Amino acid sequence: MRSRREFLSAGIAMSFLGATRRGAAMTTSSKSCNADCSITELNKRFAQRDFRGITKDMLPTPCLVVDLDLLNANVKHLADTANANGIKVRPHVKVHKSVEVARRQMSAGAIGLTCSTIAEAELFSDAGMKGMIWTKQPVGRNNTQRAIALSKKDPTFMFVSDDAQVIDWVEEAAAAHNVKVRILVSVCAGLARQGIEAGKPAVDLAKRVAASKHMQFEGFMAYSGNAAHVKGFEARRKASMEVLAGVRESKVFALEAGLPVNIMTGGSTGTYNIDHETGLTELQAATYVFMDTAYFPVGGQDGDMERYNDFKPALTVLTTVDSQYHPNLISTDYGAKALARSTDIVKEMPWLKVGNGGAEYGALTWRDGEQHPKLGDLLEIYPSSLDMSTNAFDRYYVSQGDKIVDVWPIMGRAGAAQR
């Protein structure tokens, strides 16, 4: 089992619908490698940071490929928009799980990071990141001790709670270690998975935090994820304003009770250009860095009701066609272990239907007359669930055009040693 330090150092050493008509010319390339393509040899070169001559067709498949230019453009666009709208950015790392991506976000003006697990928070802290929020409350000895330890190590670290019993547990643990922890009250904003009721219940819990000797109340967190995928910009704005109304009311009540509310955090990729109107002071967007196909149909502020164009898909799964013996169907090595949903889309051939053929088998089907891949072709597929796709791999191959220019480790995956 590798240490965090070893893992951290190991990997650091188109328009999506550009051709939608049937019969469009294929632009996939067949996998042919004149150089040594063994993963052992490639890893040696990656460790030496020697990427000369390495191209996509030399990579082991399936694997994740990041378009560096599109990634940088996505990070810049959200940062510029947030800055113009007067809202801070504390992006969520649950999608990319990458120190290198986080550094780009911080360089673009992010004030910190948002994490789904305590493991993510620890790993990014080890990499020198500050200003992290853990979006779940510490329940159980292991989680509580780790949250307290990270609070002691990094006074900028914060986590949430929606339960008075958890507040009491955390107060006891913080007192035992003589550390003051920073708490956000998690308020339900439509998703019935977490969060206390807005209004009086939320403020009562905030008062309990503020009255605790070893806690500091910072504000409220509210994730309105159910509004993020509402189709049409104006409909999405209306939904966001409605689901966050109670959170705005909670802030008013807290201020009337004499509680300072320094932070109102939440938001999403789908509402990144709306959240500044809802009362939030921080944006926790995640998907925007890579963009997945689930967001494409929601429509943008530009009036296009069929396509969300604000961010470009910067992440693909590279896969090889490895069987062609059935009519109107080919198999790939992108199977259920990596394929999160059947709503993934094949780059430059979106008419192909993506299916699951088994643990290590993907299935692509088409109708008569449609252009289709052949045995040995390399395909790039846009994932529809980035969280799941990135959790299935341990690295990103970073590309500019067809060239591979870097390799980045994927951190804090569920079930990984660091958890």
PDB file of C-alpha atoms in Angstrom, residues 53-315:
ATOM      1  CA  GLY A  53       6.507  11.502 -29.254  1.00  0.00           C
ATOM      2  CA  ILE A  54       3.785  10.035 -27.039  1.00  0.00           C
ATOM      3  CA  THR A  55       0.388  10.182 -28.723  1.00  0.00           C
ATOM      4  CA  LYS A  56      -3.084   8.955 -27.885  1.00  0.00           C
ATOM      5  CA  ASP A  57      -2.733   5.781 -29.954  1.00  0.00           C
ATOM      6  CA  MET A  58       0.098   4.651 -27.655  1.00  0.00           C
ATOM      7  CA  LEU A  59      -2.050   4.694 -24.516  1.00  0.00           C
ATOM      8  CA  PRO A  60      -3.549   1.648 -22.786  1.00  0.00           C
ATOM      9  CA  THR A  61      -7.324   1.553 -23.142  1.00  0.00           C
ATOM     10  CA  PRO A  62      -9.720   2.259 -21.641  1.00  0.00           C
ATOM     11  CA  CYS A  63      -8.286   5.400 -20.094  1.00  0.00           C
ATOM     12  CA  LEU A  64      -9.202   9.006 -19.354  1.00  0.00           C
ATOM     13  CA  VAL A  65      -7.913  11.782 -21.609  1.00  0.00           C
ATOM     14  CA  VAL A  66      -8.107  15.471 -20.668  1.00  0.00           C
ATOM     15  CA  ASP A  67      -7.996  18.165 -23.334  1.00  0.00           C
ATOM     16  CA  LEU A  68      -5.747  20.696 -21.611  1.00  0.00           C
ATOM     17  CA  ASP A  69      -6.804  23.705 -23.674  1.00  0.00           C
ATOM     18  CA  LEU A  70     -10.520  23.072 -23.115  1.00  0.00           C
ATOM     19  CA  LEU A  71      -9.956  22.482 -19.397  1.00  0.00           C
ATOM     20  CA  ASN A  72      -8.107  25.783 -19.042  1.00  0.00           C
ATOM     21  CA  ALA A  73     -10.809  27.599 -21.010  1.00  0.00           C
ATOM     22  CA  ASN A  74     -13.555  26.163 -18.779  1.00  0.00           C
ATOM     23  CA  VAL A  75     -11.737  27.176 -15.598  1.00  0.00           C
ATOM     24  CA  LYS A  76     -11.181  30.687 -16.935  1.00  0.00           C
ATOM     25  CA  HIS A  77     -14.767  31.154 -18.121  1.00  0.00           C
ATOM     26  CA  LEU A  78     -16.319  30.299 -14.762  1.00  0.00           C
ATOM     27  CA  ALA A  79     -13.757  32.386 -12.867  1.00  0.00           C
ATOM     28  CA  ASP A  80     -14.328  35.397 -15.126  1.00  0.00           C
ATOM     29  CA  THR A  81     -18.114  35.091 -14.878  1.00  0.00           C
ATOM     30  CA  ALA A  82     -18.060  34.737 -11.095  1.00  0.00           C
ATOM     31  CA  ASN A  83     -15.756  37.722 -10.763  1.00  0.00           C
ATOM     32  CA  ALA A  84     -18.033  39.839 -12.960  1.00  0.00           C
ATOM     33  CA  ASN A  85     -21.052  38.767 -10.894  1.00  0.00           C
ATOM     34  CA  GLY A  86     -19.383  39.435  -7.546  1.00  0.00           C
ATOM     35  CA  ILE A  87     -19.554  35.868  -6.243  1.00  0.00           C
ATOM     36  CA  LYS A  88     -16.604  33.898  -4.867  1.00  0.00           C
ATOM     37  CA  VAL A  89     -15.614  30.465  -6.153  1.00  0.00           C
ATOM     38  CA  ARG A  90     -14.896  27.473  -3.910  1.00  0.00           C
ATOM     39  CA  PRO A  91     -15.083  24.708  -6.531  1.00  0.00           C
ATOM     40  CA  HIS A  92     -15.988  21.136  -5.697  1.00  0.00           C
ATOM     41  CA  VAL A  93     -13.246  18.555  -6.272  1.00  0.00           C
ATOM     42  CA  LYS A  94     -15.610  15.548  -6.321  1.00  0.00           C
ATOM     43  CA  VAL A  95     -15.451  15.417 -10.123  1.00  0.00           C
ATOM     44  CA  HIS A  96     -11.767  15.900 -10.913  1.00  0.00           C
ATOM     45  CA  LYS A  97     -10.081  14.700  -7.675  1.00  0.00           C
ATOM     46  CA  SER A  98      -6.884  16.209  -9.043  1.00  0.00           C
ATOM     47  CA  VAL A  99      -4.314  18.444  -7.393  1.00  0.00           C
ATOM     48  CA  GLU A 100      -3.242  19.748 -10.799  1.00  0.00           C
ATOM     49  CA  VAL A 101      -6.781  20.811 -11.709  1.00  0.00           C
ATOM     50  CA  ALA A 102      -7.256  22.348  -8.258  1.00  0.00           C
ATOM     51  CA  ARG A 103      -4.093  24.389  -8.687  1.00  0.00           C
ATOM     52  CA  ARG A 104      -5.473  25.799 -11.915  1.00  0.00           C
ATOM     53  CA  GLN A 105      -8.709  26.701 -10.155  1.00  0.00           C
ATOM     54  CA  MET A 106      -6.851  28.376  -7.300  1.00  0.00           C
ATOM     55  CA  SER A 107      -4.632  30.283  -9.732  1.00  0.00           C
ATOM     56  CA  ALA A 108      -7.802  31.532 -11.434  1.00  0.00           C
ATOM     57  CA  GLY A 109      -9.008  33.058  -8.159  1.00  0.00           C
ATOM     58  CA  ALA A 110     -10.761  30.297  -6.205  1.00  0.00           C
ATOM     59  CA  ILE A 111     -10.762  31.003  -2.457  1.00  0.00           C
ATOM     60  CA  GLY A 112     -10.602  27.333  -1.491  1.00  0.00           C
ATOM     61  CA  LEU A 113     -12.017  23.924  -2.360  1.00  0.00           C
ATOM     62  CA  THR A 114     -15.118  21.907  -1.555  1.00  0.00           C
ATOM     63  CA  CYS A 115     -14.745  18.189  -0.742  1.00  0.00           C
ATOM     64  CA  SER A 116     -17.203  15.292  -0.514  1.00  0.00           C
ATOM     65  CA  THR A 117     -15.116  13.109   1.786  1.00  0.00           C
ATOM     66  CA  ILE A 118     -12.688  13.653   4.615  1.00  0.00           C
ATOM     67  CA  ALA A 119     -10.156  11.667   2.551  1.00  0.00           C
ATOM     68  CA  GLU A 120     -10.354  14.258  -0.218  1.00  0.00           C
ATOM     69  CA  ALA A 121      -9.873  17.052   2.303  1.00  0.00           C
ATOM     70  CA  GLU A 122      -6.827  15.329   3.827  1.00  0.00           C
ATOM     71  CA  LEU A 123      -5.219  14.666   0.461  1.00  0.00           C
ATOM     72  CA  PHE A 124      -5.667  18.196  -0.808  1.00  0.00           C
ATOM     73  CA  SER A 125      -4.422  19.525   2.518  1.00  0.00           C
ATOM     74  CA  ASP A 126      -1.299  17.378   2.155  1.00  0.00           C
ATOM     75  CA  ALA A 127      -0.828  19.038  -1.241  1.00  0.00           C
ATOM     76  CA  GLY A 128      -0.852  22.467   0.412  1.00  0.00           C
ATOM     77  CA  MET A 129      -4.420  23.547  -0.338  1.00  0.00           C
ATOM     78  CA  LYS A 130      -6.253  25.837   2.093  1.00  0.00           C
ATOM     79  CA  GLY A 131      -9.819  27.008   2.590  1.00  0.00           C
ATOM     80  CA  MET A 132     -11.518  23.634   2.255  1.00  0.00           C
ATOM     81  CA  ILE A 133     -15.111  22.794   3.148  1.00  0.00           C
ATOM     82  CA  TRP A 134     -16.119  19.186   3.799  1.00  0.00           C
ATOM     83  CA  THR A 135     -19.770  18.964   2.777  1.00  0.00           C
ATOM     84  CA  LYS A 136     -20.750  16.119   5.102  1.00  0.00           C
ATOM     85  CA  GLN A 137     -20.888  16.058   8.874  1.00  0.00           C
ATOM     86  CA  PRO A 138     -18.473  13.859  10.844  1.00  0.00           C
ATOM     87  CA  VAL A 139     -20.357  10.895  12.286  1.00  0.00           C
ATOM     88  CA  GLY A 140     -18.519   8.034  13.972  1.00  0.00           C
ATOM     89  CA  ARG A 141     -15.159   7.925  15.725  1.00  0.00           C
ATOM     90  CA  ASN A 142     -13.002   7.734  12.584  1.00  0.00           C
ATOM     91  CA  ASN A 143     -14.606  10.654  10.753  1.00  0.00           C
ATOM     92  CA  THR A 144     -14.811  12.800  13.879  1.00  0.00           C
ATOM     93  CA  GLN A 145     -11.176  12.278  14.838  1.00  0.00           C
ATOM     94  CA  ARG A 146     -10.024  13.029  11.300  1.00  0.00           C
ATOM     95  CA  ALA A 147     -12.126  16.203  11.101  1.00  0.00           C
ATOM     96  CA  ILE A 148     -10.731  17.403  14.421  1.00  0.00           C
ATOM     97  CA  ALA A 149      -7.157  16.574  13.382  1.00  0.00           C
ATOM     98  CA  LEU A 150      -7.522  18.454  10.102  1.00  0.00           C
ATOM     99  CA  SER A 151      -9.075  21.428  11.916  1.00  0.00           C
ATOM    100  CA  LYS A 152      -6.046  21.524  14.198  1.00  0.00           C
ATOM    101  CA  LYS A 153      -3.625  21.236  11.287  1.00  0.00           C
ATOM    102  CA  ASP A 154      -5.436  23.798   9.133  1.00  0.00           C
ATOM    103  CA  PRO A 155      -7.515  26.508  10.858  1.00  0.00           C
ATOM    104  CA  THR A 156      -9.095  27.415   7.488  1.00  0.00           C
ATOM    105  CA  PHE A 157     -10.791  23.994   7.228  1.00  0.00           C
ATOM    106  CA  MET A 158     -14.571  23.901   7.724  1.00  0.00           C
ATOM    107  CA  PHE A 159     -17.262  21.243   7.739  1.00  0.00           C
ATOM    108  CA  VAL A 160     -21.037  21.136   7.942  1.00  0.00           C
ATOM    109  CA  SER A 161     -23.672  19.810  10.291  1.00  0.00           C
ATOM    110  CA  ASP A 162     -27.447  19.521  10.219  1.00  0.00           C
ATOM    111  CA  ASP A 163     -27.982  17.786  13.556  1.00  0.00           C
ATOM    112  CA  ALA A 164     -27.767  18.924  17.187  1.00  0.00           C
ATOM    113  CA  GLN A 165     -26.494  15.527  18.308  1.00  0.00           C
ATOM    114  CA  VAL A 166     -23.548  15.769  15.929  1.00  0.00           C
ATOM    115  CA  ILE A 167     -22.816  19.269  17.223  1.00  0.00           C
ATOM    116  CA  ASP A 168     -22.625  17.864  20.746  1.00  0.00           C
ATOM    117  CA  TRP A 169     -20.340  15.021  19.652  1.00  0.00           C
ATOM    118  CA  VAL A 170     -18.021  17.397  17.813  1.00  0.00           C
ATOM    119  CA  GLU A 171     -17.927  19.815  20.747  1.00  0.00           C
ATOM    120  CA  GLU A 172     -16.851  16.990  23.045  1.00  0.00           C
ATOM    121  CA  ALA A 173     -14.116  15.849  20.646  1.00  0.00           C
ATOM    122  CA  ALA A 174     -12.890  19.393  19.994  1.00  0.00           C
ATOM    123  CA  ALA A 175     -12.715  20.077  23.726  1.00  0.00           C
ATOM    124  CA  ALA A 176     -10.655  16.928  24.263  1.00  0.00           C
ATOM    125  CA  HIS A 177      -8.105  18.170  21.716  1.00  0.00           C
ATOM    126  CA  ASN A 178      -8.354  21.841  22.667  1.00  0.00           C
ATOM    127  CA  VAL A 179      -9.145  22.978  19.131  1.00  0.00           C
ATOM    128  CA  LYS A 180     -11.786  25.333  17.765  1.00  0.00           C
ATOM    129  CA  VAL A 181     -13.596  24.075  14.673  1.00  0.00           C
ATOM    130  CA  ARG A 182     -15.442  26.076  12.037  1.00  0.00           C
ATOM    131  CA  ILE A 183     -18.986  24.968  11.263  1.00  0.00           C
ATOM    132  CA  LEU A 184     -21.499  25.673   8.504  1.00  0.00           C
ATOM    133  CA  VAL A 185     -25.114  24.693   9.087  1.00  0.00           C
ATOM    134  CA  SER A 186     -26.323  22.560   6.188  1.00  0.00           C
ATOM    135  CA  VAL A 187     -29.809  23.620   5.062  1.00  0.00           C
ATOM    136  CA  CYS A 188     -32.077  21.553   2.819  1.00  0.00           C
ATOM    137  CA  ALA A 189     -32.634  23.269  -0.536  1.00  0.00           C
ATOM    138  CA  GLY A 190     -34.781  20.707  -2.290  1.00  0.00           C
ATOM    139  CA  LEU A 191     -32.608  17.583  -2.279  1.00  0.00           C
ATOM    140  CA  ALA A 192     -33.887  15.365   0.517  1.00  0.00           C
ATOM    141  CA  ARG A 193     -30.535  13.804   1.303  1.00  0.00           C
ATOM    142  CA  GLN A 194     -29.016  16.277   3.734  1.00  0.00           C
ATOM    143  CA  GLY A 195     -29.787  19.541   5.446  1.00  0.00           C
ATOM    144  CA  ILE A 196     -31.935  20.819   8.274  1.00  0.00           C
ATOM    145  CA  GLU A 197     -35.181  22.637   7.552  1.00  0.00           C
ATOM    146  CA  ALA A 198     -34.690  26.280   6.634  1.00  0.00           C
ATOM    147  CA  GLY A 199     -35.845  29.098   8.877  1.00  0.00           C
ATOM    148  CA  LYS A 200     -36.187  28.634  12.636  1.00  0.00           C
ATOM    149  CA  PRO A 201     -34.740  25.066  12.813  1.00  0.00           C
ATOM    150  CA  ALA A 202     -31.617  26.150  10.906  1.00  0.00           C
ATOM    151  CA  VAL A 203     -31.153  29.241  13.054  1.00  0.00           C
ATOM    152  CA  ASP A 204     -31.684  27.297  16.281  1.00  0.00           C
ATOM    153  CA  LEU A 205     -28.898  24.932  15.237  1.00  0.00           C
ATOM    154  CA  ALA A 206     -26.696  27.896  14.343  1.00  0.00           C
ATOM    155  CA  LYS A 207     -27.285  29.305  17.825  1.00  0.00           C
ATOM    156  CA  ARG A 208     -26.232  25.976  19.332  1.00  0.00           C
ATOM    157  CA  VAL A 209     -23.003  26.082  17.336  1.00  0.00           C
ATOM    158  CA  ALA A 210     -22.312  29.690  18.304  1.00  0.00           C
ATOM    159  CA  ALA A 211     -22.905  28.887  21.972  1.00  0.00           C
ATOM    160  CA  SER A 212     -20.397  26.025  21.928  1.00  0.00           C
ATOM    161  CA  LYS A 213     -17.006  26.848  23.391  1.00  0.00           C
ATOM    162  CA  HIS A 214     -15.003  25.014  20.750  1.00  0.00           C
ATOM    163  CA  MET A 215     -16.992  25.940  17.637  1.00  0.00           C
ATOM    164  CA  GLN A 216     -17.340  28.950  15.401  1.00  0.00           C
ATOM    165  CA  PHE A 217     -20.485  29.421  13.321  1.00  0.00           C
ATOM    166  CA  GLU A 218     -19.515  30.558   9.813  1.00  0.00           C
ATOM    167  CA  GLY A 219     -22.788  30.535   7.900  1.00  0.00           C
ATOM    168  CA  PHE A 220     -24.993  28.244   5.826  1.00  0.00           C
ATOM    169  CA  MET A 221     -24.485  25.707   3.071  1.00  0.00           C
ATOM    170  CA  ALA A 222     -27.323  24.807   0.708  1.00  0.00           C
ATOM    171  CA  TYR A 223     -26.981  22.692  -2.424  1.00  0.00           C
ATOM    172  CA  SER A 224     -29.850  23.186  -4.867  1.00  0.00           C
ATOM    173  CA  GLY A 225     -28.783  20.418  -7.221  1.00  0.00           C
ATOM    174  CA  ASN A 226     -32.344  19.711  -8.299  1.00  0.00           C
ATOM    175  CA  ALA A 227     -32.468  23.143  -9.953  1.00  0.00           C
ATOM    176  CA  ALA A 228     -29.214  22.650 -11.846  1.00  0.00           C
ATOM    177  CA  HIS A 229     -30.735  20.520 -14.613  1.00  0.00           C
ATOM    178  CA  VAL A 230     -33.995  22.413 -15.129  1.00  0.00           C
ATOM    179  CA  LYS A 231     -34.344  22.963 -18.874  1.00  0.00           C
ATOM    180  CA  GLY A 232     -34.156  26.560 -20.047  1.00  0.00           C
ATOM    181  CA  PHE A 233     -32.226  29.397 -18.431  1.00  0.00           C
ATOM    182  CA  GLU A 234     -35.212  31.401 -17.175  1.00  0.00           C
ATOM    183  CA  ALA A 235     -36.923  28.293 -15.799  1.00  0.00           C
ATOM    184  CA  ARG A 236     -33.679  27.350 -14.076  1.00  0.00           C
ATOM    185  CA  ARG A 237     -33.359  30.821 -12.583  1.00  0.00           C
ATOM    186  CA  LYS A 238     -36.939  30.663 -11.283  1.00  0.00           C
ATOM    187  CA  ALA A 239     -36.360  27.223  -9.744  1.00  0.00           C
ATOM    188  CA  SER A 240     -33.118  28.360  -8.097  1.00  0.00           C
ATOM    189  CA  MET A 241     -34.706  31.441  -6.565  1.00  0.00           C
ATOM    190  CA  GLU A 242     -37.569  29.339  -5.195  1.00  0.00           C
ATOM    191  CA  VAL A 243     -35.553  26.499  -3.647  1.00  0.00           C
ATOM    192  CA  LEU A 244     -33.102  28.901  -1.994  1.00  0.00           C
ATOM    193  CA  ALA A 245     -35.758  31.258  -0.609  1.00  0.00           C
ATOM    194  CA  GLY A 246     -35.701  29.488   2.753  1.00  0.00           C
ATOM    195  CA  VAL A 247     -31.926  29.783   2.954  1.00  0.00           C
ATOM    196  CA  ARG A 248     -32.120  33.526   2.381  1.00  0.00           C
ATOM    197  CA  GLU A 249     -34.756  33.692   5.109  1.00  0.00           C
ATOM    198  CA  SER A 250     -32.473  31.714   7.433  1.00  0.00           C
ATOM    199  CA  LYS A 251     -29.762  34.308   6.974  1.00  0.00           C
ATOM    200  CA  VAL A 252     -32.171  37.129   7.827  1.00  0.00           C
ATOM    201  CA  PHE A 253     -33.292  35.351  11.007  1.00  0.00           C
ATOM    202  CA  ALA A 254     -29.688  34.593  11.999  1.00  0.00           C
ATOM    203  CA  LEU A 255     -28.648  38.220  11.596  1.00  0.00           C
ATOM    204  CA  GLU A 256     -31.670  39.341  13.611  1.00  0.00           C
ATOM    205  CA  ALA A 257     -30.537  36.939  16.355  1.00  0.00           C
ATOM    206  CA  GLY A 258     -27.126  38.581  16.395  1.00  0.00           C
ATOM    207  CA  LEU A 259     -25.290  35.783  14.601  1.00  0.00           C
ATOM    208  CA  PRO A 260     -22.726  36.799  11.980  1.00  0.00           C
ATOM    209  CA  VAL A 261     -23.256  35.012   8.662  1.00  0.00           C
ATOM    210  CA  ASN A 262     -19.936  35.134   6.854  1.00  0.00           C
ATOM    211  CA  ILE A 263     -20.619  32.459   4.250  1.00  0.00           C
ATOM    212  CA  MET A 264     -23.570  31.386   2.102  1.00  0.00           C
ATOM    213  CA  THR A 265     -22.186  28.561  -0.017  1.00  0.00           C
ATOM    214  CA  GLY A 266     -23.685  26.231  -2.611  1.00  0.00           C
ATOM    215  CA  GLY A 267     -24.552  26.395  -6.274  1.00  0.00           C
ATOM    216  CA  SER A 268     -23.681  24.276  -9.282  1.00  0.00           C
ATOM    217  CA  THR A 269     -22.442  24.241 -12.847  1.00  0.00           C
ATOM    218  CA  GLY A 270     -25.990  24.566 -14.165  1.00  0.00           C
ATOM    219  CA  THR A 271     -26.641  27.696 -12.108  1.00  0.00           C
ATOM    220  CA  TYR A 272     -23.165  29.259 -12.061  1.00  0.00           C
ATOM    221  CA  ASN A 273     -24.467  32.440 -13.734  1.00  0.00           C
ATOM    222  CA  ILE A 274     -27.596  32.542 -11.537  1.00  0.00           C
ATOM    223  CA  ASP A 275     -26.319  31.786  -8.030  1.00  0.00           C
ATOM    224  CA  HIS A 276     -25.179  35.339  -7.339  1.00  0.00           C
ATOM    225  CA  GLU A 277     -28.852  36.372  -7.517  1.00  0.00           C
ATOM    226  CA  THR A 278     -30.045  33.742  -5.034  1.00  0.00           C
ATOM    227  CA  GLY A 279     -28.276  35.023  -1.922  1.00  0.00           C
ATOM    228  CA  LEU A 280     -25.254  32.757  -2.172  1.00  0.00           C
ATOM    229  CA  THR A 281     -21.851  34.335  -1.644  1.00  0.00           C
ATOM    230  CA  GLU A 282     -19.886  31.312  -2.873  1.00  0.00           C
ATOM    231  CA  LEU A 283     -20.137  28.944  -5.801  1.00  0.00           C
ATOM    232  CA  GLN A 284     -19.319  25.229  -5.416  1.00  0.00           C
ATOM    233  CA  ALA A 285     -19.509  24.224  -9.097  1.00  0.00           C
ATOM    234  CA  ALA A 286     -17.780  20.957 -10.003  1.00  0.00           C
ATOM    235  CA  THR A 287     -18.732  19.558 -13.407  1.00  0.00           C
ATOM    236  CA  TYR A 288     -17.730  22.641 -15.391  1.00  0.00           C
ATOM    237  CA  VAL A 289     -14.029  21.746 -15.480  1.00  0.00           C
ATOM    238  CA  PHE A 290     -14.639  18.673 -17.670  1.00  0.00           C
ATOM    239  CA  MET A 291     -18.364  18.950 -18.497  1.00  0.00           C
ATOM    240  CA  ASP A 292     -20.499  15.837 -18.901  1.00  0.00           C
ATOM    241  CA  THR A 293     -23.272  14.990 -21.321  1.00  0.00           C
ATOM    242  CA  ALA A 294     -25.977  15.156 -18.643  1.00  0.00           C
ATOM    243  CA  TYR A 295     -25.809  18.962 -18.762  1.00  0.00           C
ATOM    244  CA  PHE A 296     -25.950  19.317 -22.540  1.00  0.00           C
ATOM    245  CA  PRO A 297     -29.776  19.324 -22.923  1.00  0.00           C
ATOM    246  CA  VAL A 298     -30.557  21.968 -20.272  1.00  0.00           C
ATOM    247  CA  GLY A 299     -30.083  24.997 -22.519  1.00  0.00           C
ATOM    248  CA  GLY A 300     -28.086  28.144 -21.871  1.00  0.00           C
ATOM    249  CA  GLN A 301     -28.487  31.838 -21.253  1.00  0.00           C
ATOM    250  CA  ASP A 302     -27.863  32.420 -24.955  1.00  0.00           C
ATOM    251  CA  GLY A 303     -31.395  31.179 -25.650  1.00  0.00           C
ATOM    252  CA  ASP A 304     -30.384  27.823 -27.122  1.00  0.00           C
ATOM    253  CA  MET A 305     -32.930  25.466 -25.546  1.00  0.00           C
ATOM    254  CA  GLU A 306     -31.279  22.342 -26.915  1.00  0.00           C
ATOM    255  CA  ARG A 307     -27.648  22.803 -25.968  1.00  0.00           C
ATOM    256  CA  TYR A 308     -25.771  24.152 -22.952  1.00  0.00           C
ATOM    257  CA  ASN A 309     -22.731  25.719 -24.607  1.00  0.00           C
ATOM    258  CA  ASP A 310     -21.163  27.576 -21.689  1.00  0.00           C
ATOM    259  CA  PHE A 311     -18.503  24.925 -21.054  1.00  0.00           C
ATOM    260  CA  LYS A 312     -16.875  22.472 -23.437  1.00  0.00           C
ATOM    261  CA  PRO A 313     -16.424  18.730 -22.837  1.00  0.00           C
ATOM    262  CA  ALA A 314     -12.762  18.425 -21.871  1.00  0.00           C
ATOM    263  CA  LEU A 315     -12.713  14.795 -20.692  1.00  0.00           C
TER     264      LEU A 315
END
